[in-house]
Amino acid sequence: NAGVMQNPRHLVRRRGQEARLRCSPMKGHSHVYWYRQLPEEGLKFMVYLQKENIIDESGMPKERFSAEFPKEGPSILRIQQVVRGDSAAYFCASSPEPDNYGYTFGSGTRLTVV
Amino acid sequence: AQSVTQPDIHITVSEGASLELRCNYSYGATPYLFWYVQSPGQGLQLLLKYFSGDTLVQGIKGFEAEFKRSQSSFNLRKPSVHWSDAAEYFCAVGAPGGDYKLSFGAGTTVTVRA
């Protein structure tokens, strides 16, 4: 039973390009969460999705960031027109239920904007 | 709003020595409390969690943590450290009662010397 799969592991983008981060949840998990870890900081909640629905995007920056979790395929975190300040580790987690924090985390995607 | 403070950014400990990592939280009531470990290139792995009951919690890999309400603390301990314990450790809090967002501390990096 594979864990939460994130790819790519490392992503380098030039300023102004788009970054697409993918997350495949564990089998049987229909709840996906994205967290961002800026340098020297703890992880910060970004968004919670179920299949085809965004449940809570209260932690998402208002511009340039979007997330989806389609009926088929992985969840995608998309960052348009990246800037240096977007450089961070982006972690995805999944759970079978939305409460009690039964998370399984992926290994993260390290985004570097040059 | 809840918050977490991990006062120690970096700790170096000798193999076989004891380890204690500090965590203080701010929350209006008793939160759910967690410790995660992140080894290089890996995702976050849950070491232990506290929801209620016995304030001394046993986790995996020989770790334990003690919840002290009077001090708003949830310190992590291990009596004898192994070289494989070198990693980054995160304390996190969550609101009880059906929530799903965790608030993380900035982490403590543990180096183990031979």
PDB file of C-alpha atoms in Angstrom:
ATOM      1  CA  ASN A   1       0.000   0.000   0.000  1.00  0.00           C
ATOM      2  CA  ALA A   2       1.890   3.019  -1.265  1.00  0.00           C
ATOM      3  CA  GLY A   3       1.901   6.111   0.879  1.00  0.00           C
ATOM      4  CA  VAL A   4       1.127   9.623  -0.233  1.00  0.00           C
ATOM      5  CA  MET A   5       3.058  10.246  -3.434  1.00  0.00           C
ATOM      6  CA  GLN A   6       4.218  13.707  -4.351  1.00  0.00           C
ATOM      7  CA  ASN A   7       6.034  14.697  -7.484  1.00  0.00           C
ATOM      8  CA  PRO A   8       8.285  16.113  -8.464  1.00  0.00           C
ATOM      9  CA  ARG A   9      10.542  15.951  -5.415  1.00  0.00           C
ATOM     10  CA  HIS A  10      12.431  19.032  -6.541  1.00  0.00           C
ATOM     11  CA  LEU A  11      11.241  21.709  -8.923  1.00  0.00           C
ATOM     12  CA  VAL A  12      13.158  24.709 -10.179  1.00  0.00           C
ATOM     13  CA  ARG A  13      11.299  27.517 -11.893  1.00  0.00           C
ATOM     14  CA  ARG A  14      12.313  30.919 -13.150  1.00  0.00           C
ATOM     15  CA  ARG A  15      10.404  33.938 -11.949  1.00  0.00           C
ATOM     16  CA  GLY A  16       7.187  34.320 -13.917  1.00  0.00           C
ATOM     17  CA  GLN A  17       6.846  30.639 -14.821  1.00  0.00           C
ATOM     18  CA  GLU A  18       4.143  28.291 -13.591  1.00  0.00           C
ATOM     19  CA  ALA A  19       4.680  25.527 -11.060  1.00  0.00           C
ATOM     20  CA  ARG A  20       2.446  22.454 -10.884  1.00  0.00           C
ATOM     21  CA  LEU A  21       2.799  20.172  -7.899  1.00  0.00           C
ATOM     22  CA  ARG A  22       1.089  16.811  -7.825  1.00  0.00           C
ATOM     23  CA  CYS A  23      -0.157  14.694  -4.951  1.00  0.00           C
ATOM     24  CA  SER A  24      -1.628  11.202  -5.116  1.00  0.00           C
ATOM     25  CA  PRO A  25      -3.308  10.306  -1.816  1.00  0.00           C
ATOM     26  CA  MET A  26      -3.117   6.938  -0.147  1.00  0.00           C
ATOM     27  CA  LYS A  27      -5.491   4.332  -1.468  1.00  0.00           C
ATOM     28  CA  GLY A  28      -8.855   4.747   0.219  1.00  0.00           C
ATOM     29  CA  HIS A  29      -8.181   8.344   1.272  1.00  0.00           C
ATOM     30  CA  SER A  30     -10.497  10.912  -0.219  1.00  0.00           C
ATOM     31  CA  HIS A  31      -9.401  13.942   1.802  1.00  0.00           C
ATOM     32  CA  VAL A  32      -6.314  15.904   0.738  1.00  0.00           C
ATOM     33  CA  TYR A  33      -4.559  18.781   2.505  1.00  0.00           C
ATOM     34  CA  TRP A  34      -1.748  21.010   1.299  1.00  0.00           C
ATOM     35  CA  TYR A  35       0.743  22.661   3.643  1.00  0.00           C
ATOM     36  CA  ARG A  36       3.616  25.013   2.893  1.00  0.00           C
ATOM     37  CA  GLN A  37       6.877  25.234   4.816  1.00  0.00           C
ATOM     38  CA  LEU A  38       8.757  28.466   4.282  1.00  0.00           C
ATOM     39  CA  PRO A  39      12.435  28.571   5.305  1.00  0.00           C
ATOM     40  CA  GLU A  40      12.906  28.660   9.093  1.00  0.00           C
ATOM     41  CA  GLU A  41       9.169  28.279   9.686  1.00  0.00           C
ATOM     42  CA  GLY A  42       6.764  25.506  10.541  1.00  0.00           C
ATOM     43  CA  LEU A  43       4.251  24.083   8.125  1.00  0.00           C
ATOM     44  CA  LYS A  44       1.271  26.306   7.390  1.00  0.00           C
ATOM     45  CA  PHE A  45      -2.098  25.013   6.245  1.00  0.00           C
ATOM     46  CA  MET A  46      -3.077  26.071   2.742  1.00  0.00           C
ATOM     47  CA  VAL A  47      -6.096  24.149   1.506  1.00  0.00           C
ATOM     48  CA  TYR A  48      -8.316  21.132   2.141  1.00  0.00           C
ATOM     49  CA  LEU A  49      -9.964  19.311  -0.746  1.00  0.00           C
ATOM     50  CA  GLN A  50     -12.223  16.379  -1.328  1.00  0.00           C
ATOM     51  CA  LYS A  51     -12.844  14.862  -4.722  1.00  0.00           C
ATOM     52  CA  GLU A  52     -13.995  17.662  -7.054  1.00  0.00           C
ATOM     53  CA  ASN A  53     -14.519  20.060  -4.134  1.00  0.00           C
ATOM     54  CA  ILE A  54     -12.492  22.692  -2.345  1.00  0.00           C
ATOM     55  CA  ILE A  55     -13.633  22.541   1.249  1.00  0.00           C
ATOM     56  CA  ASP A  56     -11.380  25.117   2.892  1.00  0.00           C
ATOM     57  CA  GLU A  57      -8.887  27.373   1.136  1.00  0.00           C
ATOM     58  CA  SER A  58      -8.455  29.814   3.984  1.00  0.00           C
ATOM     59  CA  GLY A  59      -4.666  29.423   3.940  1.00  0.00           C
ATOM     60  CA  MET A  60      -4.175  29.976   0.238  1.00  0.00           C
ATOM     61  CA  PRO A  61      -2.678  33.252  -0.966  1.00  0.00           C
ATOM     62  CA  LYS A  62      -5.384  35.222  -2.722  1.00  0.00           C
ATOM     63  CA  GLU A  63      -3.591  35.475  -6.034  1.00  0.00           C
ATOM     64  CA  ARG A  64      -1.638  33.108  -8.262  1.00  0.00           C
ATOM     65  CA  PHE A  65      -2.347  29.970  -6.207  1.00  0.00           C
ATOM     66  CA  SER A  66      -5.018  27.403  -7.000  1.00  0.00           C
ATOM     67  CA  ALA A  67      -5.705  23.789  -6.121  1.00  0.00           C
ATOM     68  CA  GLU A  68      -7.854  21.028  -7.482  1.00  0.00           C
ATOM     69  CA  PHE A  69      -8.620  17.398  -6.765  1.00  0.00           C
ATOM     70  CA  PRO A  70     -10.390  15.972  -9.805  1.00  0.00           C
ATOM     71  CA  LYS A  71     -12.547  12.892  -9.891  1.00  0.00           C
ATOM     72  CA  GLU A  72      -9.715  11.012 -11.561  1.00  0.00           C
ATOM     73  CA  GLY A  73      -6.044  11.629 -11.001  1.00  0.00           C
ATOM     74  CA  PRO A  74      -3.914  13.403  -8.430  1.00  0.00           C
ATOM     75  CA  SER A  75      -4.518  16.613  -6.595  1.00  0.00           C
ATOM     76  CA  ILE A  76      -2.718  19.546  -8.195  1.00  0.00           C
ATOM     77  CA  LEU A  77      -1.379  22.682  -6.529  1.00  0.00           C
ATOM     78  CA  ARG A  78      -0.756  25.293  -9.171  1.00  0.00           C
ATOM     79  CA  ILE A  79       1.269  28.456  -8.718  1.00  0.00           C
ATOM     80  CA  GLN A  80       1.168  30.931 -11.565  1.00  0.00           C
ATOM     81  CA  GLN A  81       3.843  33.550 -12.233  1.00  0.00           C
ATOM     82  CA  VAL A  82       6.083  32.324  -9.457  1.00  0.00           C
ATOM     83  CA  VAL A  83       8.156  34.760  -7.422  1.00  0.00           C
ATOM     84  CA  ARG A  84      11.201  34.206  -5.212  1.00  0.00           C
ATOM     85  CA  GLY A  85       9.006  34.231  -2.112  1.00  0.00           C
ATOM     86  CA  ASP A  86       7.217  31.099  -3.338  1.00  0.00           C
ATOM     87  CA  SER A  87      10.390  29.083  -2.754  1.00  0.00           C
ATOM     88  CA  ALA A  88       9.399  26.581  -0.083  1.00  0.00           C
ATOM     89  CA  ALA A  89       8.627  22.959   0.625  1.00  0.00           C
ATOM     90  CA  TYR A  90       5.059  22.016  -0.208  1.00  0.00           C
ATOM     91  CA  PHE A  91       3.640  19.035   1.624  1.00  0.00           C
ATOM     92  CA  CYS A  92       0.525  17.100   0.838  1.00  0.00           C
ATOM     93  CA  ALA A  93      -1.303  14.907   3.324  1.00  0.00           C
ATOM     94  CA  SER A  94      -4.294  12.639   2.974  1.00  0.00           C
ATOM     95  CA  SER A  95      -6.719  11.068   5.389  1.00  0.00           C
ATOM     96  CA  PRO A  96      -9.659   8.652   5.244  1.00  0.00           C
ATOM     97  CA  GLU A  97     -11.816  10.997   7.323  1.00  0.00           C
ATOM     98  CA  PRO A  98     -11.690  14.761   7.755  1.00  0.00           C
ATOM     99  CA  ASP A  99     -11.436  14.900  11.522  1.00  0.00           C
ATOM    100  CA  ASN A 100      -9.082  13.726  14.258  1.00  0.00           C
ATOM    101  CA  TYR A 101      -6.066  14.555  12.139  1.00  0.00           C
ATOM    102  CA  GLY A 102      -5.443  11.065  10.802  1.00  0.00           C
ATOM    103  CA  TYR A 103      -2.957  12.459   8.305  1.00  0.00           C
ATOM    104  CA  THR A 104      -0.408  10.625   6.245  1.00  0.00           C
ATOM    105  CA  PHE A 105       2.109  13.071   4.802  1.00  0.00           C
ATOM    106  CA  GLY A 106       4.002  12.834   1.553  1.00  0.00           C
ATOM    107  CA  SER A 107       7.701  13.574   1.190  1.00  0.00           C
ATOM    108  CA  GLY A 108       7.070  17.051  -0.143  1.00  0.00           C
ATOM    109  CA  THR A 109       8.045  19.044  -3.218  1.00  0.00           C
ATOM    110  CA  ARG A 110      10.885  21.514  -2.807  1.00  0.00           C
ATOM    111  CA  LEU A 111      10.219  24.464  -5.077  1.00  0.00           C
ATOM    112  CA  THR A 112      13.082  26.804  -5.866  1.00  0.00           C
ATOM    113  CA  VAL A 113      12.401  29.977  -7.816  1.00  0.00           C
ATOM    114  CA  VAL A 114      15.454  31.474  -9.495  1.00  0.00           C
TER     115      VAL A 114
ATOM    116  CA  ALA B   1      -6.038  31.137  17.334  1.00  0.00           C
ATOM    117  CA  GLN B   2      -3.599  28.458  18.334  1.00  0.00           C
ATOM    118  CA  SER B   3       0.161  28.755  18.062  1.00  0.00           C
ATOM    119  CA  VAL B   4       3.186  26.624  18.833  1.00  0.00           C
ATOM    120  CA  THR B   5       6.661  27.582  19.983  1.00  0.00           C
ATOM    121  CA  GLN B   6       9.683  25.335  19.822  1.00  0.00           C
ATOM    122  CA  PRO B   7      12.362  27.350  21.633  1.00  0.00           C
ATOM    123  CA  ASP B   8      15.319  25.299  20.453  1.00  0.00           C
ATOM    124  CA  ILE B   9      16.233  25.612  16.796  1.00  0.00           C
ATOM    125  CA  HIS B  10      19.081  23.123  16.940  1.00  0.00           C
ATOM    126  CA  ILE B  11      20.182  20.555  19.517  1.00  0.00           C
ATOM    127  CA  THR B  12      23.289  18.385  19.421  1.00  0.00           C
ATOM    128  CA  VAL B  13      23.347  15.266  21.534  1.00  0.00           C
ATOM    129  CA  SER B  14      25.758  12.360  21.919  1.00  0.00           C
ATOM    130  CA  GLU B  15      24.645   8.912  20.907  1.00  0.00           C
ATOM    131  CA  GLY B  16      23.308   7.109  23.956  1.00  0.00           C
ATOM    132  CA  ALA B  17      22.503  10.318  25.802  1.00  0.00           C
ATOM    133  CA  SER B  18      19.009  11.441  26.667  1.00  0.00           C
ATOM    134  CA  LEU B  19      17.076  13.925  24.569  1.00  0.00           C
ATOM    135  CA  GLU B  20      14.363  16.402  25.458  1.00  0.00           C
ATOM    136  CA  LEU B  21      12.707  18.715  22.951  1.00  0.00           C
ATOM    137  CA  ARG B  22      10.571  21.546  24.208  1.00  0.00           C
ATOM    138  CA  CYS B  23       7.178  22.582  22.910  1.00  0.00           C
ATOM    139  CA  ASN B  24       4.901  25.284  24.246  1.00  0.00           C
ATOM    140  CA  TYR B  25       1.496  26.046  22.847  1.00  0.00           C
ATOM    141  CA  SER B  26      -1.081  28.772  23.054  1.00  0.00           C
ATOM    142  CA  TYR B  27      -4.717  27.728  22.971  1.00  0.00           C
ATOM    143  CA  GLY B  28      -7.841  28.583  24.937  1.00  0.00           C
ATOM    144  CA  ALA B  29      -8.565  25.051  26.052  1.00  0.00           C
ATOM    145  CA  THR B  30      -6.769  21.718  25.893  1.00  0.00           C
ATOM    146  CA  PRO B  31      -5.830  21.115  22.280  1.00  0.00           C
ATOM    147  CA  TYR B  32      -4.887  17.977  20.493  1.00  0.00           C
ATOM    148  CA  LEU B  33      -1.093  17.720  20.508  1.00  0.00           C
ATOM    149  CA  PHE B  34       1.290  15.970  18.143  1.00  0.00           C
ATOM    150  CA  TRP B  35       4.951  15.334  17.520  1.00  0.00           C
ATOM    151  CA  TYR B  36       6.187  14.595  14.012  1.00  0.00           C
ATOM    152  CA  VAL B  37       9.653  13.686  12.764  1.00  0.00           C
ATOM    153  CA  GLN B  38      11.061  14.504   9.360  1.00  0.00           C
ATOM    154  CA  SER B  39      14.172  12.655   8.260  1.00  0.00           C
ATOM    155  CA  PRO B  40      16.130  14.058   5.310  1.00  0.00           C
ATOM    156  CA  GLY B  41      14.225  13.574   2.077  1.00  0.00           C
ATOM    157  CA  GLN B  42      11.287  11.996   3.862  1.00  0.00           C
ATOM    158  CA  GLY B  43       7.776  13.073   4.696  1.00  0.00           C
ATOM    159  CA  LEU B  44       6.581  13.843   8.168  1.00  0.00           C
ATOM    160  CA  GLN B  45       6.028  10.790  10.306  1.00  0.00           C
ATOM    161  CA  LEU B  46       3.794  10.868  13.354  1.00  0.00           C
ATOM    162  CA  LEU B  47       5.700   9.957  16.530  1.00  0.00           C
ATOM    163  CA  LEU B  48       2.850  10.314  19.006  1.00  0.00           C
ATOM    164  CA  LYS B  49      -0.277  12.268  19.797  1.00  0.00           C
ATOM    165  CA  TYR B  50      -2.287  13.381  22.797  1.00  0.00           C
ATOM    166  CA  PHE B  51      -6.041  13.816  22.760  1.00  0.00           C
ATOM    167  CA  SER B  52      -7.039  13.238  26.374  1.00  0.00           C
ATOM    168  CA  GLY B  53      -6.451  10.973  29.339  1.00  0.00           C
ATOM    169  CA  ASP B  54      -3.043   9.935  30.658  1.00  0.00           C
ATOM    170  CA  THR B  55      -0.725  12.899  30.278  1.00  0.00           C
ATOM    171  CA  LEU B  56       2.312  10.715  29.557  1.00  0.00           C
ATOM    172  CA  VAL B  57       2.071   9.445  26.010  1.00  0.00           C
ATOM    173  CA  GLN B  58       4.169   6.688  24.513  1.00  0.00           C
ATOM    174  CA  GLY B  59       5.053   6.809  20.843  1.00  0.00           C
ATOM    175  CA  ILE B  60       7.060   4.959  18.265  1.00  0.00           C
ATOM    176  CA  LYS B  61      10.846   4.617  18.181  1.00  0.00           C
ATOM    177  CA  GLY B  62      11.107   4.827  21.972  1.00  0.00           C
ATOM    178  CA  PHE B  63       9.805   8.394  22.251  1.00  0.00           C
ATOM    179  CA  GLU B  64       7.443   9.704  24.886  1.00  0.00           C
ATOM    180  CA  ALA B  65       5.889  13.075  25.613  1.00  0.00           C
ATOM    181  CA  GLU B  66       4.274  14.614  28.629  1.00  0.00           C
ATOM    182  CA  PHE B  67       1.382  17.056  28.543  1.00  0.00           C
ATOM    183  CA  LYS B  68       1.544  19.661  31.294  1.00  0.00           C
ATOM    184  CA  ARG B  69      -1.522  21.837  31.303  1.00  0.00           C
ATOM    185  CA  SER B  70      -0.156  24.263  33.895  1.00  0.00           C
ATOM    186  CA  GLN B  71       2.851  24.992  31.697  1.00  0.00           C
ATOM    187  CA  SER B  72       1.086  24.720  28.321  1.00  0.00           C
ATOM    188  CA  SER B  73       3.830  22.340  27.319  1.00  0.00           C
ATOM    189  CA  PHE B  74       4.170  19.035  25.510  1.00  0.00           C
ATOM    190  CA  ASN B  75       7.846  18.120  25.666  1.00  0.00           C
ATOM    191  CA  LEU B  76       9.246  15.149  23.801  1.00  0.00           C
ATOM    192  CA  ARG B  77      11.790  12.830  25.402  1.00  0.00           C
ATOM    193  CA  LYS B  78      13.901   9.831  24.592  1.00  0.00           C
ATOM    194  CA  PRO B  79      16.125   8.193  27.213  1.00  0.00           C
ATOM    195  CA  SER B  80      18.869   7.021  24.854  1.00  0.00           C
ATOM    196  CA  VAL B  81      19.383   8.519  21.429  1.00  0.00           C
ATOM    197  CA  HIS B  82      20.494   6.525  18.404  1.00  0.00           C
ATOM    198  CA  TRP B  83      22.310   7.971  15.387  1.00  0.00           C
ATOM    199  CA  SER B  84      19.178   7.338  13.325  1.00  0.00           C
ATOM    200  CA  ASP B  85      17.289   9.860  15.474  1.00  0.00           C
ATOM    201  CA  ALA B  86      19.074  12.708  13.706  1.00  0.00           C
ATOM    202  CA  ALA B  87      16.218  14.554  12.048  1.00  0.00           C
ATOM    203  CA  GLU B  88      13.941  17.551  12.345  1.00  0.00           C
ATOM    204  CA  TYR B  89      11.163  17.375  14.908  1.00  0.00           C
ATOM    205  CA  PHE B  90       7.929  19.303  14.760  1.00  0.00           C
ATOM    206  CA  CYS B  91       5.380  19.899  17.466  1.00  0.00           C
ATOM    207  CA  ALA B  92       1.841  20.629  16.296  1.00  0.00           C
ATOM    208  CA  VAL B  93      -1.529  21.492  17.812  1.00  0.00           C
ATOM    209  CA  GLY B  94      -5.046  21.092  16.570  1.00  0.00           C
ATOM    210  CA  ALA B  95      -8.438  22.130  17.840  1.00  0.00           C
ATOM    211  CA  PRO B  96     -10.550  19.290  19.249  1.00  0.00           C
ATOM    212  CA  GLY B  97     -13.969  18.480  17.941  1.00  0.00           C
ATOM    213  CA  GLY B  98     -13.849  17.723  14.260  1.00  0.00           C
ATOM    214  CA  ASP B  99     -11.252  20.157  12.957  1.00  0.00           C
ATOM    215  CA  TYR B 100      -8.516  19.213  10.521  1.00  0.00           C
ATOM    216  CA  LYS B 101      -6.024  22.112  10.468  1.00  0.00           C
ATOM    217  CA  LEU B 102      -2.777  21.686  12.341  1.00  0.00           C
ATOM    218  CA  SER B 103      -0.565  24.536  13.533  1.00  0.00           C
ATOM    219  CA  PHE B 104       3.106  23.618  13.547  1.00  0.00           C
ATOM    220  CA  GLY B 105       6.098  24.947  15.390  1.00  0.00           C
ATOM    221  CA  ALA B 106       9.184  25.958  13.427  1.00  0.00           C
ATOM    222  CA  GLY B 107      10.923  22.698  14.261  1.00  0.00           C
ATOM    223  CA  THR B 108      14.002  21.554  16.149  1.00  0.00           C
ATOM    224  CA  THR B 109      16.886  19.981  14.262  1.00  0.00           C
ATOM    225  CA  VAL B 110      18.622  17.221  16.191  1.00  0.00           C
ATOM    226  CA  THR B 111      22.196  16.286  15.422  1.00  0.00           C
ATOM    227  CA  VAL B 112      23.596  13.105  16.948  1.00  0.00           C
ATOM    228  CA  ARG B 113      27.339  12.871  17.435  1.00  0.00           C
ATOM    229  CA  ALA B 114      29.170   9.582  17.842  1.00  0.00           C
TER     230      ALA B 114
END
